[in-house]
PDB file of C-alpha atoms and ligand atoms in Angstrom:
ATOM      1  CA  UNK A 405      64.323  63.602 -56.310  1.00 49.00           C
ATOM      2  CA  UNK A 406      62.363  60.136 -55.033  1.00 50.00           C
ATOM      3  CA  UNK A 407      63.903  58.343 -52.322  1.00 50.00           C
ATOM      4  CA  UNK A 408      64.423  55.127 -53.390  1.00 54.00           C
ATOM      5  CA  UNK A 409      61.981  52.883 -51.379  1.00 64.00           C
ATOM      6  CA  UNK A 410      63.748  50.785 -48.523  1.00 82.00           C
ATOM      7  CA  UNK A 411      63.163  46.826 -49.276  1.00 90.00           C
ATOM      8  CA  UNK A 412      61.969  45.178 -46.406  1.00 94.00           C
ATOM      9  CA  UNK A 413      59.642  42.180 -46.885  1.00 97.00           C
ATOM     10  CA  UNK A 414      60.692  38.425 -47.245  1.00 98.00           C
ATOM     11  CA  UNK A 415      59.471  35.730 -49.144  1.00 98.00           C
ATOM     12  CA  UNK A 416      59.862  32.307 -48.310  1.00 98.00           C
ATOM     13  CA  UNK A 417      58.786  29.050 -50.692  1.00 98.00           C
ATOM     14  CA  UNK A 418      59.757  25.136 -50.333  1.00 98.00           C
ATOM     15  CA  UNK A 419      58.975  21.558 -52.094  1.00 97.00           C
ATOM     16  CA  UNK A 420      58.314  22.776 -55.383  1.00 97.00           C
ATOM     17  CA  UNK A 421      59.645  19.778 -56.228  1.00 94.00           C
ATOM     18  CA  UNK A 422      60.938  21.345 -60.370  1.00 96.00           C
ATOM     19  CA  UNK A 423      61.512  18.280 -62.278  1.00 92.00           C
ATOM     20  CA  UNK A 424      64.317  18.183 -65.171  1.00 91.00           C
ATOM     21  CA  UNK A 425      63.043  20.172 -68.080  1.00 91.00           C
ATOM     22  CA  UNK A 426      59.847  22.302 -69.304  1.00 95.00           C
ATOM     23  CA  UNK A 427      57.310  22.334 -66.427  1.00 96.00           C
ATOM     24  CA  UNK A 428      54.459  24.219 -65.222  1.00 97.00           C
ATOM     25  CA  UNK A 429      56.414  24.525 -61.701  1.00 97.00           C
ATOM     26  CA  UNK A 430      59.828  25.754 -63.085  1.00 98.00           C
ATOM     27  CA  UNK A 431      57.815  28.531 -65.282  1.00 98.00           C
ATOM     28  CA  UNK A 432      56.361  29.559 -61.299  1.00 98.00           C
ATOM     29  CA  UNK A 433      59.327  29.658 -59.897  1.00 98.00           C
ATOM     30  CA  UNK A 434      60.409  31.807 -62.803  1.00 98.00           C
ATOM     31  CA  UNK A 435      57.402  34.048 -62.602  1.00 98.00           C
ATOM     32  CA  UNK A 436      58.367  34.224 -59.049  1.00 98.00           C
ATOM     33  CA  UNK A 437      61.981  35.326 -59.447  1.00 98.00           C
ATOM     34  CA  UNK A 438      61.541  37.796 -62.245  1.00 97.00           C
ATOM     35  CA  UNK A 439      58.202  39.239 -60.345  1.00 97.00           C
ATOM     36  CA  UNK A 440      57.438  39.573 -56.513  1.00 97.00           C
ATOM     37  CA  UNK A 441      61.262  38.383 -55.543  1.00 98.00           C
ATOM     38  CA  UNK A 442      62.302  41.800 -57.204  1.00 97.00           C
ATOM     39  CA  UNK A 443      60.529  43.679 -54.454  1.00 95.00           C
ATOM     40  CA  UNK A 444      61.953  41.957 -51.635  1.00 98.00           C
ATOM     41  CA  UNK A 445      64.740  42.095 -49.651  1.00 98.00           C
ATOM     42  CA  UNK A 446      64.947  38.848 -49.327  1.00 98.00           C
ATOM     43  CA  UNK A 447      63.859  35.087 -50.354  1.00 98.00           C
ATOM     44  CA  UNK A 448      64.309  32.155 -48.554  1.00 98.00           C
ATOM     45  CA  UNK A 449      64.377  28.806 -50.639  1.00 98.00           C
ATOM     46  CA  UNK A 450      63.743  25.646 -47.634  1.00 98.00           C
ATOM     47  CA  UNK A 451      64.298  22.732 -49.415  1.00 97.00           C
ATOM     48  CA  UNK A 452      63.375  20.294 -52.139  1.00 96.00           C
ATOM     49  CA  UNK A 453      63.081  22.985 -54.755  1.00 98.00           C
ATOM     50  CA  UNK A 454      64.345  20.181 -57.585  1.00 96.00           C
ATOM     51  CA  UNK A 455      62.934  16.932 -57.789  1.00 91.00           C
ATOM     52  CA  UNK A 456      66.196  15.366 -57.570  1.00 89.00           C
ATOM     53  CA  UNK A 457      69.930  16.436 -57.485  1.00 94.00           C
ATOM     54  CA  UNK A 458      72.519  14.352 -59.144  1.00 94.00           C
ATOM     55  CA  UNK A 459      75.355  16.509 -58.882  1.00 95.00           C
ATOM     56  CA  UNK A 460      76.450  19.889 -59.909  1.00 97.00           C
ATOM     57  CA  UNK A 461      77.833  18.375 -62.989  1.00 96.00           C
ATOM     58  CA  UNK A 462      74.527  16.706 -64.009  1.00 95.00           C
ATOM     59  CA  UNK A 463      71.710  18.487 -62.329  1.00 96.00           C
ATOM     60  CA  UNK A 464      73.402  21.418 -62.959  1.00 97.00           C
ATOM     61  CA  UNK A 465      73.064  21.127 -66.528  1.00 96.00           C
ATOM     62  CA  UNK A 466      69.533  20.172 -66.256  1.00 95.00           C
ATOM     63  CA  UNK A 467      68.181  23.489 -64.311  1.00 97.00           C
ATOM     64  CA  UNK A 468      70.753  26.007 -65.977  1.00 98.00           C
ATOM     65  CA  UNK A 469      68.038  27.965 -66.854  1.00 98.00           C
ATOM     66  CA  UNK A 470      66.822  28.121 -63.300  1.00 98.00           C
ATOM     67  CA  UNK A 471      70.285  29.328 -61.995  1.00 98.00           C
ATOM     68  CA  UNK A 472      70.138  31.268 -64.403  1.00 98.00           C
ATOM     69  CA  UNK A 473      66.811  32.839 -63.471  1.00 98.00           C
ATOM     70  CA  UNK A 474      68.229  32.636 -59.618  1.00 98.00           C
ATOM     71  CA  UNK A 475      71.264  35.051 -60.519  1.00 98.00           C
ATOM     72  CA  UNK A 476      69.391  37.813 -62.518  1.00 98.00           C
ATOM     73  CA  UNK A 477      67.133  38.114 -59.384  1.00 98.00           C
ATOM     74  CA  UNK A 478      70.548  38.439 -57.305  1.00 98.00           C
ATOM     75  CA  UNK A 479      72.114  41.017 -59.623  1.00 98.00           C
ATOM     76  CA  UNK A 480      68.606  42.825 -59.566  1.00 97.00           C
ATOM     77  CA  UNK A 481      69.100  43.308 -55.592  1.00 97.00           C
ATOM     78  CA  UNK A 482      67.058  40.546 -53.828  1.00 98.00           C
ATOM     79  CA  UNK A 483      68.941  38.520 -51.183  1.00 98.00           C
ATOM     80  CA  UNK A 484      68.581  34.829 -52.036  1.00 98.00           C
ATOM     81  CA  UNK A 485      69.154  32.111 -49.486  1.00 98.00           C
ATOM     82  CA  UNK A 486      68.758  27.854 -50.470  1.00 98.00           C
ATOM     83  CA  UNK A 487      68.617  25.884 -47.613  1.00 98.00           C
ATOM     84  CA  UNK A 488      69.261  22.055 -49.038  1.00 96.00           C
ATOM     85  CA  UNK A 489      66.069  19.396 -48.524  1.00 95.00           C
ATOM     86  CA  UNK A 490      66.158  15.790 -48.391  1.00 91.00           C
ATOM     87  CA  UNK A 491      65.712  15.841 -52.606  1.00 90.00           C
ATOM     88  CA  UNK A 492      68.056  18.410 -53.633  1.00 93.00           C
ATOM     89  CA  UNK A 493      71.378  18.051 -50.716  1.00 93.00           C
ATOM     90  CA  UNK A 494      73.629  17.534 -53.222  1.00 95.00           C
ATOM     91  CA  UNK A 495      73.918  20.924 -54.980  1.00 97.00           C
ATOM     92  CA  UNK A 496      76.737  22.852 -53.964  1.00 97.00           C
ATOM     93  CA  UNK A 497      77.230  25.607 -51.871  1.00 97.00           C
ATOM     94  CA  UNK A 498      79.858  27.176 -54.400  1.00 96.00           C
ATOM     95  CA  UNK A 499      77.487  26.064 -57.624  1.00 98.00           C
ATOM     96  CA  UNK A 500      74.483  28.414 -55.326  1.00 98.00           C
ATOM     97  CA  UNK A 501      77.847  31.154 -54.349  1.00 98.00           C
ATOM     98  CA  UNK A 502      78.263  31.237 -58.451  1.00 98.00           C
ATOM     99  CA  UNK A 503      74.890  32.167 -58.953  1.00 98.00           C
ATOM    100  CA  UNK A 504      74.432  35.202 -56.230  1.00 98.00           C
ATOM    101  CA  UNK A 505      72.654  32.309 -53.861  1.00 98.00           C
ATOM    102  CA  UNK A 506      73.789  32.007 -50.422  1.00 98.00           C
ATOM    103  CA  UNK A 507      73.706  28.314 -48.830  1.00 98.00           C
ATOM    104  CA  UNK A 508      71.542  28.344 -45.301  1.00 98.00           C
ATOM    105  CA  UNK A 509      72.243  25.295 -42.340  1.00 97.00           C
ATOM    106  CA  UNK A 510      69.449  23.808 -41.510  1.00 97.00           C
ATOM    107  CA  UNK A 511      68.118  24.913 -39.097  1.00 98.00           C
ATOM    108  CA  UNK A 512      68.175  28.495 -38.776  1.00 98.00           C
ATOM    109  CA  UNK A 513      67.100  31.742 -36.793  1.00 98.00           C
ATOM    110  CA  UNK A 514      66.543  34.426 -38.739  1.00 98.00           C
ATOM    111  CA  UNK A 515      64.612  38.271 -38.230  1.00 97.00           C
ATOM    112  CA  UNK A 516      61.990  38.267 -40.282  1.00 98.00           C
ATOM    113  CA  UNK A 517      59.832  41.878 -40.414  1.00 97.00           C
ATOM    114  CA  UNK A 518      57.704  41.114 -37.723  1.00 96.00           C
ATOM    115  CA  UNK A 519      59.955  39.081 -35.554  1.00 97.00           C
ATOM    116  CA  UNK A 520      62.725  36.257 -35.568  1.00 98.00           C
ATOM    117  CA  UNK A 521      61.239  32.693 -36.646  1.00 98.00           C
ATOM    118  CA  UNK A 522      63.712  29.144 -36.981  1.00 98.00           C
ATOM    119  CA  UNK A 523      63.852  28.258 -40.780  1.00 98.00           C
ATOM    120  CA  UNK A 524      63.768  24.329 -41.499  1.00 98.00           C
ATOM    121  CA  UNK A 525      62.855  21.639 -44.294  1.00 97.00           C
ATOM    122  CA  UNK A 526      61.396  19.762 -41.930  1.00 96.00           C
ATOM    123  CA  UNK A 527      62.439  16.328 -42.236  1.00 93.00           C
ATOM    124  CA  UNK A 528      64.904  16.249 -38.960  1.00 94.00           C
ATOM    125  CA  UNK A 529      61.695  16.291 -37.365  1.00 95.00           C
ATOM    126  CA  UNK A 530      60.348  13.357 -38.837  1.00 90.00           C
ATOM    127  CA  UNK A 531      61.638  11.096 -36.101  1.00 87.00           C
ATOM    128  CA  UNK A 532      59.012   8.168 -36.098  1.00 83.00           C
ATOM    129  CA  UNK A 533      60.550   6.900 -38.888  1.00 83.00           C
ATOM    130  CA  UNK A 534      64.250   5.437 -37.135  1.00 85.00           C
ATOM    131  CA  UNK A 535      64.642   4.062 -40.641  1.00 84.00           C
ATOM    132  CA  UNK A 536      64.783   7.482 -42.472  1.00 83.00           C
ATOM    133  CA  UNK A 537      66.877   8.994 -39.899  1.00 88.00           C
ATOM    134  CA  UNK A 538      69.111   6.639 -40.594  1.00 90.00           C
ATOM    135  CA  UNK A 539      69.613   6.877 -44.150  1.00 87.00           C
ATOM    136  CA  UNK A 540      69.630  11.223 -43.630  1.00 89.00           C
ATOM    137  CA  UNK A 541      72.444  10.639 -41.826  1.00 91.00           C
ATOM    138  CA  UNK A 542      74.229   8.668 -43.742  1.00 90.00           C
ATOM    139  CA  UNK A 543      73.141  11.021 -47.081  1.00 88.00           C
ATOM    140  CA  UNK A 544      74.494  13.829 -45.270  1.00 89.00           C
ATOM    141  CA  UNK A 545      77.956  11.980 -44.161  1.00 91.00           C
ATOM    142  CA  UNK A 546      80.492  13.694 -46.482  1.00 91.00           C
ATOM    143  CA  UNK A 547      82.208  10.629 -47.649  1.00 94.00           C
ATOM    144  CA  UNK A 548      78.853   9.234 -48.775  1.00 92.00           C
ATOM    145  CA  UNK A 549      77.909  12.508 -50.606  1.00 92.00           C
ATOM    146  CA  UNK A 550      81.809  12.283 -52.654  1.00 93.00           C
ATOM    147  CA  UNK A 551      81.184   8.742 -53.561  1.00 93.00           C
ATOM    148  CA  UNK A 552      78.029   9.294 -55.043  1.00 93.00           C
ATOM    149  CA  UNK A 553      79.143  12.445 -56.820  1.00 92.00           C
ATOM    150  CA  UNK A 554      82.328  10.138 -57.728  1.00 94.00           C
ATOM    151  CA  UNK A 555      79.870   7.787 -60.217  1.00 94.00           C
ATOM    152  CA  UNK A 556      79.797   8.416 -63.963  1.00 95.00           C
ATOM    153  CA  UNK A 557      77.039  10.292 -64.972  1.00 94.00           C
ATOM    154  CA  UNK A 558      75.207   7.866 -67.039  1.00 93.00           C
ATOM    155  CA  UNK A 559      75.529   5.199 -63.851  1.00 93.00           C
ATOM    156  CA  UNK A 560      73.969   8.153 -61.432  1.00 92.00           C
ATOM    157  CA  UNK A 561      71.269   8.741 -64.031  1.00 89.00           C
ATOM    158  CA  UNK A 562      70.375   4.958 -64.058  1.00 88.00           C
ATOM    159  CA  UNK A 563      70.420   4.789 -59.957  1.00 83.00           C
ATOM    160  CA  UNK A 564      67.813   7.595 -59.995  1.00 80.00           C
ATOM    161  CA  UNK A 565      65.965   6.036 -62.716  1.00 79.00           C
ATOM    162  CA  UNK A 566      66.095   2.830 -60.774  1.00 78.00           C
ATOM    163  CA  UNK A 567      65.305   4.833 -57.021  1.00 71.00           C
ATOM    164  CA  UNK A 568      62.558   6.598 -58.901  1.00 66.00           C
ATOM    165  CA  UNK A 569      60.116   4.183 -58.380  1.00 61.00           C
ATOM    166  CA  UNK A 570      60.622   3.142 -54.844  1.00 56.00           C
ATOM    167  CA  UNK A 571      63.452   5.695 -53.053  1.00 50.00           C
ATOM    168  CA  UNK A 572      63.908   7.464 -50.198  1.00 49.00           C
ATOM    169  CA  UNK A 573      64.298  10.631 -51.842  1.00 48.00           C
ATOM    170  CA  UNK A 574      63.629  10.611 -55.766  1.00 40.00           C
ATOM    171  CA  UNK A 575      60.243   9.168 -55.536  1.00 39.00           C
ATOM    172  CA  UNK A 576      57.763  12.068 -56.347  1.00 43.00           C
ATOM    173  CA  UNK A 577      55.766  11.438 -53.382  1.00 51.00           C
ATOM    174  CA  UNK A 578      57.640   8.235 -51.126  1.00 55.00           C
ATOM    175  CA  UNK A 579      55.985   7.382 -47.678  1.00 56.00           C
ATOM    176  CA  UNK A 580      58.886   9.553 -46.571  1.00 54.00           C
ATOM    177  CA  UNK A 581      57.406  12.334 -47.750  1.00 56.00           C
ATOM    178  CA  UNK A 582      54.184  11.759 -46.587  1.00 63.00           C
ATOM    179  CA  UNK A 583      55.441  11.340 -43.017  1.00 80.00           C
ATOM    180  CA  UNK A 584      54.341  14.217 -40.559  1.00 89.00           C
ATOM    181  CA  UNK A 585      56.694  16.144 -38.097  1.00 92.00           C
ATOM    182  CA  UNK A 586      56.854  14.683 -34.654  1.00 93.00           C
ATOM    183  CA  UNK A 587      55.113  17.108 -31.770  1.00 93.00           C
ATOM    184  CA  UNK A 588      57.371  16.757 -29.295  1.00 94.00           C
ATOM    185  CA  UNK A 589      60.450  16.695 -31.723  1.00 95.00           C
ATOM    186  CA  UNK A 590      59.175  20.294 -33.169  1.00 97.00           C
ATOM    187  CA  UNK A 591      58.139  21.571 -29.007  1.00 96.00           C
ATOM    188  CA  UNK A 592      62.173  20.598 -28.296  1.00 97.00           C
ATOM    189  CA  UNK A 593      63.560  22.648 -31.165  1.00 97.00           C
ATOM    190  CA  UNK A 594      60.998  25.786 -29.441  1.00 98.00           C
ATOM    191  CA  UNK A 595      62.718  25.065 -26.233  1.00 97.00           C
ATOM    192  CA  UNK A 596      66.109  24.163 -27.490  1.00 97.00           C
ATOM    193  CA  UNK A 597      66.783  27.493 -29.649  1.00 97.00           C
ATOM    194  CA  UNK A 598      64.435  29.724 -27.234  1.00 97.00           C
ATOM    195  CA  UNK A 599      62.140  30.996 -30.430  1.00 97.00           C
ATOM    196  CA  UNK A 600      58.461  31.092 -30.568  1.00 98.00           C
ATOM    197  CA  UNK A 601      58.184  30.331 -34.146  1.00 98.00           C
ATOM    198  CA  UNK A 602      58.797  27.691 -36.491  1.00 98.00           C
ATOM    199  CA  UNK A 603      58.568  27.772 -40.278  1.00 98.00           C
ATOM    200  CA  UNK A 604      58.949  24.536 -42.494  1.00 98.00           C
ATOM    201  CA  UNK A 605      57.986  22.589 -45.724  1.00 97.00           C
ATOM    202  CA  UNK A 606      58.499  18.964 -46.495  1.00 94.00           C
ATOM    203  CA  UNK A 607      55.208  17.367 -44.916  1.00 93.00           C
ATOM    204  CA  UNK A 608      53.133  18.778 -47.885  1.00 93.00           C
ATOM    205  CA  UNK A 609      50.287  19.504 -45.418  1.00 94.00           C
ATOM    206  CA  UNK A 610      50.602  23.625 -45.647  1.00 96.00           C
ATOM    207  CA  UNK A 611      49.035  25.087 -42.326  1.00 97.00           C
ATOM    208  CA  UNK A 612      49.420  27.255 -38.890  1.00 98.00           C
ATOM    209  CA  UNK A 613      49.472  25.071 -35.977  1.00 97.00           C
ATOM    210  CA  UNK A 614      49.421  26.920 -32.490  1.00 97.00           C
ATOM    211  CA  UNK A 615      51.896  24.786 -30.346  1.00 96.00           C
ATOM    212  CA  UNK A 616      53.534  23.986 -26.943  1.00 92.00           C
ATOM    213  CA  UNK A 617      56.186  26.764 -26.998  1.00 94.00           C
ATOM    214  CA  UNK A 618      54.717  28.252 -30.153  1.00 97.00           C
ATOM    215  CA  UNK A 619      53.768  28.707 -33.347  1.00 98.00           C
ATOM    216  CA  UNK A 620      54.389  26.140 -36.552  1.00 98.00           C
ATOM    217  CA  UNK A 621      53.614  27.446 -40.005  1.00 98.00           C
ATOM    218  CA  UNK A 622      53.870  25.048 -42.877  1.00 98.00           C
ATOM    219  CA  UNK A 623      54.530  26.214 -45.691  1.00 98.00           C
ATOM    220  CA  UNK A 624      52.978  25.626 -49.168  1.00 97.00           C
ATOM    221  CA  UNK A 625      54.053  22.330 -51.434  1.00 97.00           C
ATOM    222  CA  UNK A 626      53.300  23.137 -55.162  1.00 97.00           C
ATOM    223  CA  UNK A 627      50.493  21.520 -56.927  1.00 96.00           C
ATOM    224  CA  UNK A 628      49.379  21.618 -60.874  1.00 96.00           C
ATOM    225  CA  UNK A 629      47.573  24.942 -61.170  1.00 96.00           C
ATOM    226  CA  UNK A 630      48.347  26.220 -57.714  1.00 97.00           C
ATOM    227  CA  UNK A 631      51.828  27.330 -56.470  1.00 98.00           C
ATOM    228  CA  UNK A 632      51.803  29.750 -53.368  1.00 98.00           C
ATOM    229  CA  UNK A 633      54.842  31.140 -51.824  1.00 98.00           C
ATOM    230  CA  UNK A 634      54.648  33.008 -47.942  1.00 98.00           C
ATOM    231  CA  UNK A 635      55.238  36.518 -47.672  1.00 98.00           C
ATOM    232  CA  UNK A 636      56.404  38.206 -44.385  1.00 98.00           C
ATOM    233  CA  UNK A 637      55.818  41.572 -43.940  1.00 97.00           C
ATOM    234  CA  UNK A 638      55.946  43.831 -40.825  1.00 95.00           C
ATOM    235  CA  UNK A 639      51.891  43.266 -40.625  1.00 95.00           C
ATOM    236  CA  UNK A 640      52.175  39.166 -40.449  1.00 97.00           C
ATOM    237  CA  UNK A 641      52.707  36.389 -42.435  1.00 98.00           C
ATOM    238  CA  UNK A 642      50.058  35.944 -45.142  1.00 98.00           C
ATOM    239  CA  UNK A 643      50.105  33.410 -47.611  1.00 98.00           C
ATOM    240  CA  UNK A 644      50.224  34.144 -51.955  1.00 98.00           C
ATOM    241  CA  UNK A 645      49.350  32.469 -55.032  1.00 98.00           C
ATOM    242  CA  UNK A 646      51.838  33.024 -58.089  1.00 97.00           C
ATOM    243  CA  UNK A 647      50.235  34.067 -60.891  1.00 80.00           C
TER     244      UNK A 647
HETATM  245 MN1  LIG B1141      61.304  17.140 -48.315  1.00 80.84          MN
END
């Protein structure tokens, strides 16, 4: 008889950015989930994975196939985390709890194979911009959050129709997103949580960057023919293409 062989590397992916419907990115994520997720132990989701999130009730709808896809890679043994981003805050923790997907707090410390590293989107450390703290805040106040998910669903449509073009967090790529982490905001968080390693999306500008107090790795945004995910083993951190 063959032992069965012990799980133990993680995969982590961010700012895919899947927009409602058919897409090249929501097949990846797909190919993803029903491929090299199966082999894991776990995989961490950081953040802006949908375009836009308009409610369980509506968004919901929209990706069904992707929680769908989300909960056969649960059932099949692979521990799946979502950690919200500044696109996609609004889905549920019990909508992810339905679908075998546990909801992370942002940030987090957590043992990867070859050590612990602090999981993040990202944007908290965006702090140049006082303007888009502001409005995280305020999109993360609970009240806020029920009032929006209050709205009809053809009025909540319209609003992202109408934020599309010029939002703080529906635009496909907004000066928000194009805003890069602060230095010395990312050097507190080494300090603050005592960890020597920091892994994030958001910024869109995927690279290692050897630090005051340690090391940043930024993980891979998806672009059209070229969707990469991270993959921790006990040998490193090494970057793959999906596909
Ligand atoms: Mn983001």
């Amino acid at each position: 008889m063959r032992a069965e062989t012990a799980r133990t590397e993680v995969l982590l992916a961010s700012d895919m950015h899947l927009p409602a419907g058919p897409s090249e990115y929501r097949d990846a994520l797909h190919a993803l989930l029903d491929g090299p997720a199966r082999q894991a132990h776990s995989l961490f989701l950081l953040g802006d994975v949908f375009e836009y999130w308009l409610g369980d009730d509506v968004s919901g709808r929209d990706h069904a196939d992707t929680l769908h896809a989300l909960e056969r890679c649960a059932q099949a043994g692979t521990r799946l985390y979502f950690m919200p981003g500044n696109r996609d805050f609004l889905l549920s923790d019990h909508l992810l709890a339905r679908h075998g997907v546990t909801a992370l707090p942002d940030p987090v410390i957590v043992a990867l194979p070859d050590g612990p590293a602090l999981l993040s989107h990202g944007d908290q450390w965006c702090t140049q911009d006082q303007r888009y703290q502001r409005w995280r805040r305020f999109a993360h106040w609970g009240p806020a959050q029920a009032g929006f998910r209050a709205l009809p669903r053809p009025l909540r449509r319209r609003i992202a129709q109408r934020l599309r073009a010029r939002s703080q967090f529906l635009g496909r790529m907004t000066a928000d997103d194009l805003l890069d982490v602060q230095p010395g905001a990312v050097e507190h968080a080494f300090a603050t949580f005592g960890i020597q390693r920091i892994i994030h999306g958001h910024t869109h500008r995927p690279d290692t960057h050897a630090m005051r107090g340690g090391t940043r790795v930024v993980l891979p945004d998806w672009r059209p023919g070229d969707q990469r995910y991270l993959h921790a083993g006990s040998d490193g951190l090494t970057i793959r293409r999906i596909g």
